[in-house]
Amino acid sequence: MKKIIAISLLALVVTACASSPRQSFRESVINRALAGAPGQAQPSKVVAREIEFARAAREEGQWTAFRQFAAPGALIHGRNGILAADTWLAGRADPAQAVQWEPRTIWMSCDGKLAISEGRFTDPAGLVGNFYTVWKQQADRQYLWSYDVGASDNPQPPARGPIEDGDIVVTSIDAVAANIADCFRRGEEMPVAPAVSLSDEYASGGGISPDGTLQWRWEHHTDGRRKLMVNILQEGSWQSALDETLPAPLG
């Protein structure tokens, strides 16, 4: 029942200098490579959506893209806690240069209605870090983001050295790991989802997919750290797919 797809993709990174023809080629490679997952869960749609989102940020403006791709009630997990995306984004001017990102891992419920993506980003100042985005499938079967959090690496990785004559440069060869939850037939007994402990120490929230096969939770700690946990139903039992604490924002 376990379905894990790992696909190597050439030129997955959406770079600020990429031309339209190359962008179209990259997206066609991704669609061909990831298409064909069984059932309703199609990780290729979320990967393509992430790339479309990043391209819109580059071409139309970062906050314009965030407004375009946001689901009703979407949340941004900022340095001081949870923010309502529609309020925070309203009227916000786009920066001159957008953050750019690429997905690396997708977790998806069996029914395809909930997905969580993880990946790497680079901001205009050159800082790199991790992002996590929760995607919900809408009535028109399109995916919109409903929760977004990211943090720069602290400390930052060492700067790359200059490229010298004779060096072989690989622009981007990466892999997207697509993890799909188990599917259960009507009448089959499903394992009970892990209990969510509540504490007054920190704010928290999250949700579970309509079919009960993918669960996620966020926490905001008083020192500025933000935590994200993902549980997925695989191999007949609940597995911890992600338990990540993001450092307090730099600066």
PDB file of C-alpha atoms in Angstrom:
ATOM      1  CA  MET A   1       0.000   0.000   0.000  1.00  0.00           C
ATOM      2  CA  LYS A   2       2.959   2.309   0.471  1.00  0.00           C
ATOM      3  CA  LYS A   3       3.587   4.566  -2.489  1.00  0.00           C
ATOM      4  CA  ILE A   4       6.819   6.573  -2.588  1.00  0.00           C
ATOM      5  CA  ILE A   5       7.965   8.111  -5.842  1.00  0.00           C
ATOM      6  CA  ALA A   6      11.472   9.576  -6.147  1.00  0.00           C
ATOM      7  CA  ILE A   7      12.114  11.224  -9.494  1.00  0.00           C
ATOM      8  CA  SER A   8      15.354  12.835 -10.631  1.00  0.00           C
ATOM      9  CA  LEU A   9      14.672  16.042 -12.490  1.00  0.00           C
ATOM     10  CA  LEU A  10      17.052  18.140 -14.554  1.00  0.00           C
ATOM     11  CA  ALA A  11      16.875  21.918 -14.052  1.00  0.00           C
ATOM     12  CA  LEU A  12      14.184  21.862 -11.400  1.00  0.00           C
ATOM     13  CA  VAL A  13      15.271  25.123  -9.780  1.00  0.00           C
ATOM     14  CA  VAL A  14      13.252  28.161 -10.850  1.00  0.00           C
ATOM     15  CA  THR A  15      15.933  30.826 -11.240  1.00  0.00           C
ATOM     16  CA  ALA A  16      15.414  34.529 -11.699  1.00  0.00           C
ATOM     17  CA  CYS A  17      17.254  34.473 -15.028  1.00  0.00           C
ATOM     18  CA  ALA A  18      15.452  31.481 -16.570  1.00  0.00           C
ATOM     19  CA  SER A  19      13.946  32.142 -20.005  1.00  0.00           C
ATOM     20  CA  SER A  20      10.391  31.219 -20.943  1.00  0.00           C
ATOM     21  CA  PRO A  21      11.357  28.383 -23.368  1.00  0.00           C
ATOM     22  CA  ARG A  22      13.545  26.740 -20.733  1.00  0.00           C
ATOM     23  CA  GLN A  23      10.792  27.178 -18.151  1.00  0.00           C
ATOM     24  CA  SER A  24       8.298  25.418 -20.435  1.00  0.00           C
ATOM     25  CA  PHE A  25      10.744  22.564 -21.051  1.00  0.00           C
ATOM     26  CA  ARG A  26      11.382  22.147 -17.311  1.00  0.00           C
ATOM     27  CA  GLU A  27       7.678  22.019 -16.496  1.00  0.00           C
ATOM     28  CA  SER A  28       7.032  19.457 -19.249  1.00  0.00           C
ATOM     29  CA  VAL A  29       9.824  17.252 -17.842  1.00  0.00           C
ATOM     30  CA  ILE A  30       8.315  17.467 -14.358  1.00  0.00           C
ATOM     31  CA  ASN A  31       4.806  16.669 -15.586  1.00  0.00           C
ATOM     32  CA  ARG A  32       6.004  13.628 -17.548  1.00  0.00           C
ATOM     33  CA  ALA A  33       8.188  12.343 -14.711  1.00  0.00           C
ATOM     34  CA  LEU A  34       5.667  12.627 -11.904  1.00  0.00           C
ATOM     35  CA  ALA A  35       2.454  11.817 -13.767  1.00  0.00           C
ATOM     36  CA  GLY A  36       0.728   8.508 -13.300  1.00  0.00           C
ATOM     37  CA  ALA A  37       0.557   8.082  -9.528  1.00  0.00           C
ATOM     38  CA  PRO A  38      -2.319   5.745  -8.685  1.00  0.00           C
ATOM     39  CA  GLY A  39      -5.689   7.011  -7.461  1.00  0.00           C
ATOM     40  CA  GLN A  40      -6.680  10.577  -6.745  1.00  0.00           C
ATOM     41  CA  ALA A  41      -3.292  11.578  -5.324  1.00  0.00           C
ATOM     42  CA  GLN A  42      -1.205  13.168  -8.063  1.00  0.00           C
ATOM     43  CA  PRO A  43       1.968  14.756  -6.581  1.00  0.00           C
ATOM     44  CA  SER A  44       2.851  16.183 -10.006  1.00  0.00           C
ATOM     45  CA  LYS A  45       0.031  18.697  -9.643  1.00  0.00           C
ATOM     46  CA  VAL A  46       1.513  20.116  -6.440  1.00  0.00           C
ATOM     47  CA  VAL A  47       5.058  20.189  -7.853  1.00  0.00           C
ATOM     48  CA  ALA A  48       3.797  22.011 -10.947  1.00  0.00           C
ATOM     49  CA  ARG A  49       1.786  24.365  -8.732  1.00  0.00           C
ATOM     50  CA  GLU A  50       4.874  25.218  -6.650  1.00  0.00           C
ATOM     51  CA  ILE A  51       6.827  26.042  -9.792  1.00  0.00           C
ATOM     52  CA  GLU A  52       3.950  28.080 -11.202  1.00  0.00           C
ATOM     53  CA  PHE A  53       3.756  29.962  -7.881  1.00  0.00           C
ATOM     54  CA  ALA A  54       7.508  30.738  -7.894  1.00  0.00           C
ATOM     55  CA  ARG A  55       7.357  31.867 -11.517  1.00  0.00           C
ATOM     56  CA  ALA A  56       4.426  34.193 -10.763  1.00  0.00           C
ATOM     57  CA  ALA A  57       6.399  35.668  -7.848  1.00  0.00           C
ATOM     58  CA  ARG A  58       9.312  36.386 -10.172  1.00  0.00           C
ATOM     59  CA  GLU A  59       7.277  37.747 -13.081  1.00  0.00           C
ATOM     60  CA  GLU A  60       4.282  39.413 -11.417  1.00  0.00           C
ATOM     61  CA  GLY A  61       5.604  40.267  -7.959  1.00  0.00           C
ATOM     62  CA  GLN A  62       6.091  38.295  -4.749  1.00  0.00           C
ATOM     63  CA  TRP A  63       3.057  39.441  -2.752  1.00  0.00           C
ATOM     64  CA  THR A  64       0.871  39.585  -5.856  1.00  0.00           C
ATOM     65  CA  ALA A  65       1.621  35.881  -6.354  1.00  0.00           C
ATOM     66  CA  PHE A  66       0.965  35.092  -2.701  1.00  0.00           C
ATOM     67  CA  ARG A  67      -2.472  36.717  -3.012  1.00  0.00           C
ATOM     68  CA  GLN A  68      -3.224  34.874  -6.275  1.00  0.00           C
ATOM     69  CA  PHE A  69      -2.396  31.416  -4.901  1.00  0.00           C
ATOM     70  CA  ALA A  70      -3.868  31.771  -1.396  1.00  0.00           C
ATOM     71  CA  ALA A  71      -6.805  29.655  -0.228  1.00  0.00           C
ATOM     72  CA  PRO A  72      -9.632  31.248   1.778  1.00  0.00           C
ATOM     73  CA  GLY A  73      -8.473  31.561   5.377  1.00  0.00           C
ATOM     74  CA  ALA A  74      -4.776  31.037   4.485  1.00  0.00           C
ATOM     75  CA  LEU A  75      -2.232  31.587   7.263  1.00  0.00           C
ATOM     76  CA  ILE A  76       1.329  32.915   7.226  1.00  0.00           C
ATOM     77  CA  HIS A  77       3.530  31.819  10.122  1.00  0.00           C
ATOM     78  CA  GLY A  78       5.649  34.890  10.775  1.00  0.00           C
ATOM     79  CA  ARG A  79       8.326  35.727  13.317  1.00  0.00           C
ATOM     80  CA  ASN A  80       5.730  36.808  15.895  1.00  0.00           C
ATOM     81  CA  GLY A  81       3.172  34.095  15.237  1.00  0.00           C
ATOM     82  CA  ILE A  82       0.275  33.302  12.928  1.00  0.00           C
ATOM     83  CA  LEU A  83      -1.047  35.989  10.560  1.00  0.00           C
ATOM     84  CA  ALA A  84      -4.200  35.989   8.452  1.00  0.00           C
ATOM     85  CA  ALA A  85      -2.838  36.082   4.897  1.00  0.00           C
ATOM     86  CA  ASP A  86      -5.644  38.185   3.413  1.00  0.00           C
ATOM     87  CA  THR A  87      -5.148  40.926   6.029  1.00  0.00           C
ATOM     88  CA  TRP A  88      -1.344  40.863   6.001  1.00  0.00           C
ATOM     89  CA  LEU A  89      -1.067  40.800   2.197  1.00  0.00           C
ATOM     90  CA  ALA A  90      -3.753  43.422   1.507  1.00  0.00           C
ATOM     91  CA  GLY A  91      -2.185  46.336  -0.324  1.00  0.00           C
ATOM     92  CA  ARG A  92       1.364  45.159   0.406  1.00  0.00           C
ATOM     93  CA  ALA A  93       3.765  46.402  -2.271  1.00  0.00           C
ATOM     94  CA  ASP A  94       5.850  43.820  -4.108  1.00  0.00           C
ATOM     95  CA  PRO A  95       9.607  43.916  -3.443  1.00  0.00           C
ATOM     96  CA  ALA A  96      11.872  44.736  -6.372  1.00  0.00           C
ATOM     97  CA  GLN A  97      13.097  41.139  -6.445  1.00  0.00           C
ATOM     98  CA  ALA A  98      11.192  38.088  -5.232  1.00  0.00           C
ATOM     99  CA  VAL A  99      12.310  35.186  -3.107  1.00  0.00           C
ATOM    100  CA  GLN A 100      12.788  32.108  -5.280  1.00  0.00           C
ATOM    101  CA  TRP A 101      12.233  28.511  -4.246  1.00  0.00           C
ATOM    102  CA  GLU A 102      12.016  24.884  -5.356  1.00  0.00           C
ATOM    103  CA  PRO A 103      10.138  21.920  -3.838  1.00  0.00           C
ATOM    104  CA  ARG A 104      12.050  18.839  -2.744  1.00  0.00           C
ATOM    105  CA  THR A 105       9.507  16.688  -0.906  1.00  0.00           C
ATOM    106  CA  ILE A 106       5.737  16.267  -1.177  1.00  0.00           C
ATOM    107  CA  TRP A 107       3.503  14.450   1.312  1.00  0.00           C
ATOM    108  CA  MET A 108      -0.033  13.823   0.032  1.00  0.00           C
ATOM    109  CA  SER A 109      -3.191  12.269   1.425  1.00  0.00           C
ATOM    110  CA  CYS A 110      -4.672   9.282  -0.410  1.00  0.00           C
ATOM    111  CA  ASP A 111      -7.628  11.339  -1.644  1.00  0.00           C
ATOM    112  CA  GLY A 112      -5.290  14.057  -2.961  1.00  0.00           C
ATOM    113  CA  LYS A 113      -7.158  16.798  -1.118  1.00  0.00           C
ATOM    114  CA  LEU A 114      -4.278  17.776   1.188  1.00  0.00           C
ATOM    115  CA  ALA A 115      -0.567  18.048   0.448  1.00  0.00           C
ATOM    116  CA  ILE A 116       2.444  19.451   2.241  1.00  0.00           C
ATOM    117  CA  SER A 117       5.549  20.562   0.370  1.00  0.00           C
ATOM    118  CA  GLU A 118       9.057  21.145   1.662  1.00  0.00           C
ATOM    119  CA  GLY A 119      11.906  22.789  -0.169  1.00  0.00           C
ATOM    120  CA  ARG A 120      14.677  25.354  -0.300  1.00  0.00           C
ATOM    121  CA  PHE A 121      14.555  29.087  -0.975  1.00  0.00           C
ATOM    122  CA  THR A 122      16.959  31.906  -1.727  1.00  0.00           C
ATOM    123  CA  ASP A 123      16.050  35.493  -0.835  1.00  0.00           C
ATOM    124  CA  PRO A 124      17.220  38.629  -2.684  1.00  0.00           C
ATOM    125  CA  ALA A 125      20.012  39.143  -0.131  1.00  0.00           C
ATOM    126  CA  GLY A 126      21.370  35.681  -0.929  1.00  0.00           C
ATOM    127  CA  LEU A 127      20.233  34.030   2.309  1.00  0.00           C
ATOM    128  CA  VAL A 128      19.092  30.427   1.905  1.00  0.00           C
ATOM    129  CA  GLY A 129      16.702  28.374   4.000  1.00  0.00           C
ATOM    130  CA  ASN A 130      13.801  25.924   4.180  1.00  0.00           C
ATOM    131  CA  PHE A 131      10.119  26.478   3.502  1.00  0.00           C
ATOM    132  CA  TYR A 132       7.012  24.390   4.212  1.00  0.00           C
ATOM    133  CA  THR A 133       3.655  24.934   2.535  1.00  0.00           C
ATOM    134  CA  VAL A 134       0.286  23.264   3.096  1.00  0.00           C
ATOM    135  CA  TRP A 135      -1.814  22.938  -0.069  1.00  0.00           C
ATOM    136  CA  LYS A 136      -5.560  22.261  -0.153  1.00  0.00           C
ATOM    137  CA  GLN A 137      -7.452  21.094  -3.215  1.00  0.00           C
ATOM    138  CA  GLN A 138     -10.400  23.364  -3.995  1.00  0.00           C
ATOM    139  CA  ALA A 139     -13.822  22.563  -5.463  1.00  0.00           C
ATOM    140  CA  ASP A 140     -12.422  23.173  -8.977  1.00  0.00           C
ATOM    141  CA  ARG A 141      -9.620  20.629  -8.173  1.00  0.00           C
ATOM    142  CA  GLN A 142      -6.993  23.383  -8.222  1.00  0.00           C
ATOM    143  CA  TYR A 143      -4.500  23.616  -5.351  1.00  0.00           C
ATOM    144  CA  LEU A 144      -4.168  26.771  -3.252  1.00  0.00           C
ATOM    145  CA  TRP A 145      -1.827  27.260  -0.304  1.00  0.00           C
ATOM    146  CA  SER A 146      -3.388  27.463   3.158  1.00  0.00           C
ATOM    147  CA  TYR A 147      -0.327  27.684   5.428  1.00  0.00           C
ATOM    148  CA  ASP A 148       3.199  28.892   4.759  1.00  0.00           C
ATOM    149  CA  VAL A 149       6.306  29.062   6.938  1.00  0.00           C
ATOM    150  CA  GLY A 150       9.973  29.463   6.189  1.00  0.00           C
ATOM    151  CA  ALA A 151      13.247  30.311   7.900  1.00  0.00           C
ATOM    152  CA  SER A 152      16.757  31.121   6.787  1.00  0.00           C
ATOM    153  CA  ASP A 153      19.474  28.699   7.817  1.00  0.00           C
ATOM    154  CA  ASN A 154      21.151  29.791  11.044  1.00  0.00           C
ATOM    155  CA  PRO A 155      24.054  29.683  10.613  1.00  0.00           C
ATOM    156  CA  GLN A 156      24.147  30.141   6.861  1.00  0.00           C
ATOM    157  CA  PRO A 157      26.157  27.607   4.824  1.00  0.00           C
ATOM    158  CA  PRO A 158      29.614  28.700   3.645  1.00  0.00           C
ATOM    159  CA  ALA A 159      29.663  30.778   0.469  1.00  0.00           C
ATOM    160  CA  ARG A 160      30.540  28.930  -2.691  1.00  0.00           C
ATOM    161  CA  GLY A 161      33.989  29.573  -4.069  1.00  0.00           C
ATOM    162  CA  PRO A 162      34.535  31.213  -7.477  1.00  0.00           C
ATOM    163  CA  ILE A 163      34.170  29.051 -10.567  1.00  0.00           C
ATOM    164  CA  GLU A 164      37.542  28.428 -12.156  1.00  0.00           C
ATOM    165  CA  ASP A 165      38.539  27.358 -15.655  1.00  0.00           C
ATOM    166  CA  GLY A 166      38.094  23.631 -16.074  1.00  0.00           C
ATOM    167  CA  ASP A 167      35.395  23.320 -13.414  1.00  0.00           C
ATOM    168  CA  ILE A 168      32.337  21.265 -14.377  1.00  0.00           C
ATOM    169  CA  VAL A 169      29.222  23.206 -13.411  1.00  0.00           C
ATOM    170  CA  VAL A 170      25.944  21.376 -12.810  1.00  0.00           C
ATOM    171  CA  THR A 171      23.180  23.981 -12.703  1.00  0.00           C
ATOM    172  CA  SER A 172      20.536  21.824 -11.024  1.00  0.00           C
ATOM    173  CA  ILE A 173      19.984  18.102 -10.763  1.00  0.00           C
ATOM    174  CA  ASP A 174      17.600  17.427  -7.948  1.00  0.00           C
ATOM    175  CA  ALA A 175      15.023  14.906  -6.834  1.00  0.00           C
ATOM    176  CA  VAL A 176      11.453  15.414  -5.742  1.00  0.00           C
ATOM    177  CA  ALA A 177      10.374  12.726  -3.260  1.00  0.00           C
ATOM    178  CA  ALA A 178       6.605  12.240  -3.442  1.00  0.00           C
ATOM    179  CA  ASN A 179       5.091  10.341  -0.504  1.00  0.00           C
ATOM    180  CA  ILE A 180       1.456   9.231  -0.832  1.00  0.00           C
ATOM    181  CA  ALA A 181      -0.579   7.964   2.100  1.00  0.00           C
ATOM    182  CA  ASP A 182      -2.152   4.517   2.192  1.00  0.00           C
ATOM    183  CA  CYS A 183      -5.655   4.158   0.736  1.00  0.00           C
ATOM    184  CA  PHE A 184      -8.328   2.221   2.591  1.00  0.00           C
ATOM    185  CA  ARG A 185     -11.401   0.613   1.077  1.00  0.00           C
ATOM    186  CA  ARG A 186     -14.821   1.348   2.469  1.00  0.00           C
ATOM    187  CA  GLY A 187     -15.352  -0.785   5.557  1.00  0.00           C
ATOM    188  CA  GLU A 188     -11.639  -1.326   6.241  1.00  0.00           C
ATOM    189  CA  GLU A 189     -10.512  -0.318   9.707  1.00  0.00           C
ATOM    190  CA  MET A 190      -8.176   2.678   9.697  1.00  0.00           C
ATOM    191  CA  PRO A 191      -5.640   3.282  12.473  1.00  0.00           C
ATOM    192  CA  VAL A 192      -6.664   6.150  14.733  1.00  0.00           C
ATOM    193  CA  ALA A 193      -4.767   9.365  14.064  1.00  0.00           C
ATOM    194  CA  PRO A 194      -2.143  10.329  16.676  1.00  0.00           C
ATOM    195  CA  ALA A 195      -3.528  12.370  19.531  1.00  0.00           C
ATOM    196  CA  VAL A 196      -2.624  16.049  19.445  1.00  0.00           C
ATOM    197  CA  SER A 197      -1.421  17.290  22.817  1.00  0.00           C
ATOM    198  CA  LEU A 198      -2.444  20.823  23.695  1.00  0.00           C
ATOM    199  CA  SER A 199      -0.405  23.124  25.891  1.00  0.00           C
ATOM    200  CA  ASP A 200      -0.832  26.664  27.140  1.00  0.00           C
ATOM    201  CA  GLU A 201       2.904  27.202  26.648  1.00  0.00           C
ATOM    202  CA  TYR A 202       2.568  28.093  22.968  1.00  0.00           C
ATOM    203  CA  ALA A 203       0.036  28.792  20.238  1.00  0.00           C
ATOM    204  CA  SER A 204      -0.713  25.855  17.965  1.00  0.00           C
ATOM    205  CA  GLY A 205      -2.987  24.624  15.199  1.00  0.00           C
ATOM    206  CA  GLY A 206      -3.145  22.352  12.165  1.00  0.00           C
ATOM    207  CA  GLY A 207      -5.508  19.883  10.553  1.00  0.00           C
ATOM    208  CA  ILE A 208      -6.104  16.512   8.930  1.00  0.00           C
ATOM    209  CA  SER A 209      -7.109  15.510   5.399  1.00  0.00           C
ATOM    210  CA  PRO A 210     -10.801  14.727   4.726  1.00  0.00           C
ATOM    211  CA  ASP A 211      -9.979  11.023   4.322  1.00  0.00           C
ATOM    212  CA  GLY A 212      -7.965  10.958   7.559  1.00  0.00           C
ATOM    213  CA  THR A 213      -4.647   9.820   6.048  1.00  0.00           C
ATOM    214  CA  LEU A 214      -2.455  12.954   6.458  1.00  0.00           C
ATOM    215  CA  GLN A 215      -2.167  15.088   9.584  1.00  0.00           C
ATOM    216  CA  TRP A 216      -0.199  18.264  10.262  1.00  0.00           C
ATOM    217  CA  ARG A 217       0.368  20.624  13.175  1.00  0.00           C
ATOM    218  CA  TRP A 218       2.183  23.916  13.779  1.00  0.00           C
ATOM    219  CA  GLU A 219       3.433  25.441  17.020  1.00  0.00           C
ATOM    220  CA  HIS A 220       4.824  28.895  17.826  1.00  0.00           C
ATOM    221  CA  HIS A 221       7.285  29.072  20.687  1.00  0.00           C
ATOM    222  CA  THR A 222       7.822  32.162  22.823  1.00  0.00           C
ATOM    223  CA  ASP A 223      11.494  32.418  21.792  1.00  0.00           C
ATOM    224  CA  GLY A 224      10.517  32.805  18.112  1.00  0.00           C
ATOM    225  CA  ARG A 225      11.089  29.211  17.047  1.00  0.00           C
ATOM    226  CA  ARG A 226       8.377  27.681  14.885  1.00  0.00           C
ATOM    227  CA  LYS A 227       7.663  23.962  14.768  1.00  0.00           C
ATOM    228  CA  LEU A 228       5.919  21.901  12.087  1.00  0.00           C
ATOM    229  CA  MET A 229       4.949  18.234  12.403  1.00  0.00           C
ATOM    230  CA  VAL A 230       3.515  15.941   9.728  1.00  0.00           C
ATOM    231  CA  ASN A 231       2.134  12.428  10.250  1.00  0.00           C
ATOM    232  CA  ILE A 232       1.228  10.188   7.326  1.00  0.00           C
ATOM    233  CA  LEU A 233      -0.590   6.855   7.225  1.00  0.00           C
ATOM    234  CA  GLN A 234       1.764   4.408   5.491  1.00  0.00           C
ATOM    235  CA  GLU A 235       2.469   0.664   5.715  1.00  0.00           C
ATOM    236  CA  GLY A 236      -0.714   0.268   7.744  1.00  0.00           C
ATOM    237  CA  SER A 237       0.273   2.606  10.571  1.00  0.00           C
ATOM    238  CA  TRP A 238       0.903   6.265  11.325  1.00  0.00           C
ATOM    239  CA  GLN A 239       4.443   7.418  10.548  1.00  0.00           C
ATOM    240  CA  SER A 240       6.166  10.627  11.600  1.00  0.00           C
ATOM    241  CA  ALA A 241       7.068  12.191   8.260  1.00  0.00           C
ATOM    242  CA  LEU A 242       8.322  15.520   9.570  1.00  0.00           C
ATOM    243  CA  ASP A 243       9.182  16.993  12.963  1.00  0.00           C
ATOM    244  CA  GLU A 244      11.028  20.204  12.223  1.00  0.00           C
ATOM    245  CA  THR A 245      11.827  23.173  14.423  1.00  0.00           C
ATOM    246  CA  LEU A 246      12.725  26.290  12.475  1.00  0.00           C
ATOM    247  CA  PRO A 247      15.156  28.686  14.152  1.00  0.00           C
ATOM    248  CA  ALA A 248      14.038  32.140  15.168  1.00  0.00           C
ATOM    249  CA  PRO A 249      14.286  34.513  12.178  1.00  0.00           C
ATOM    250  CA  LEU A 250      17.634  36.179  11.584  1.00  0.00           C
ATOM    251  CA  GLY A 251      17.961  39.851  12.413  1.00  0.00           C
TER     252      GLY A 251
END
